[in-house]
Amino acid sequence: MDHTMRELLSQIGGMDYLVSEFVRVTQYSIPATTFKRLVPENKNKAQTAYHHPVHTQLLGSNAELMAESAFNAVKAGATHIDVNFGCPAKRVNGHGGGSILLQSPNTLYDIMHAIRHAVPTSVTVSAKIRLGYEDEALLFDNVAAIEDAGTSKLTIHGRTKKDGYKPPARWEKIGEIKDRTKMIVVANGDIIDAASLLKCQAITGCHHFMIGRGSLNNPFIYQDLREAMKGNAVENHLNDLPALFTGYTKSLQEDYDEVATLGRLKQWCGHLRFEFDIIKENLQTLRRCTSVNELSEIMTKITQK
């Protein structure tokens, strides 16, 4: 999710912090100006306008360039550097980034060690992994390498790269890692409501949780979880959707042209269909829209029935 979606979710609230889209580091280090552009919250003390911290995430395989980029991100205003070793995308893995690095614990160590020593101690350094690439054979070696490098927090998606997003996430493996490390462990995968959160907590023993796709399906999820954990009833948010969609559209139009705005709105509708039946029933109609105005009018019409 880009800064427009982060701002939308932050406005609704309920989360402790947000993480940027990964910034790819390939043939050269990323300058501070780029981090200000790609993660504009860095110009606001690394926070959204609603005061939720935003962590800057990097992805790459060259330890020296990653460290230089992390240093530049901090110059741009970043207060927390996160490293993505979990992305399963074929294109990313084909260029030596993301989950393919889970086949090399030494590389994980080199990258995290270089970053930890490149940025001030006041800057938290964290990583995100999957359980492995093809299998889980190197799982605990990978965790040890990341911890030995001085990393303080580890987010774990409970699947391998080979698993993709096929259910279920293996939360029990996350629990095994938590028992073996002093790092803060953040559990990730298949957390979509209070019931799944409580089950994940019981299995993993974790007190920290990450929600990714679930927040695109239901932008109210963090708020809902807070209420559910207090024993309060969770509201139906269909009536809130028109105003939210309108506000998000205006936000996109401030930064993107018509084509990009329309594409991002259609993409979001693809996620919203999992939470809102009315979106699912009208998804093909929404996808056939040829302008932002047309899509907005249809969205208003179907959600106000």
mmCIF file of C-alpha atoms in Angstrom, residues 38 49 63 76 81 83-84 97 103 115 130 140 155 167 241 275 286:
data_model
loop_
_atom_site.group_PDB
_atom_site.id
_atom_site.type_symbol
_atom_site.label_atom_id
_atom_site.label_comp_id
_atom_site.label_asym_id
_atom_site.label_seq_id
_atom_site.Cartn_x
_atom_site.Cartn_y
_atom_site.Cartn_z
ATOM 1 C CA LEU A 38 8.323 7.285 -1.905
ATOM 2 C CA ALA A 49 -0.983 13.177 9.546
ATOM 3 C CA ALA A 63 24.637 -5.645 1.941
ATOM 4 C CA ALA A 76 15.386 11.584 4.900
ATOM 5 C CA ILE A 81 14.244 0.483 9.022
ATOM 6 C CA VAL A 83 13.938 -5.305 5.621
ATOM 7 C CA ASN A 84 11.733 -7.507 3.462
ATOM 8 C CA GLY A 97 15.467 -10.084 -3.603
ATOM 9 C CA GLN A 103 18.185 -19.930 1.068
ATOM 10 C CA ILE A 115 22.344 -1.959 8.174
ATOM 11 C CA ARG A 130 8.597 -16.386 5.596
ATOM 12 C CA PHE A 140 15.973 -21.590 12.514
ATOM 13 C CA THR A 155 7.826 -10.335 11.592
ATOM 14 C CA PRO A 167 -4.165 -21.557 3.609
ATOM 15 C CA LEU A 241 -17.954 3.021 2.803
ATOM 16 C CA GLU A 275 -15.609 -8.116 3.127
ATOM 17 C CA LEU A 286 -17.052 -1.707 -11.343
#
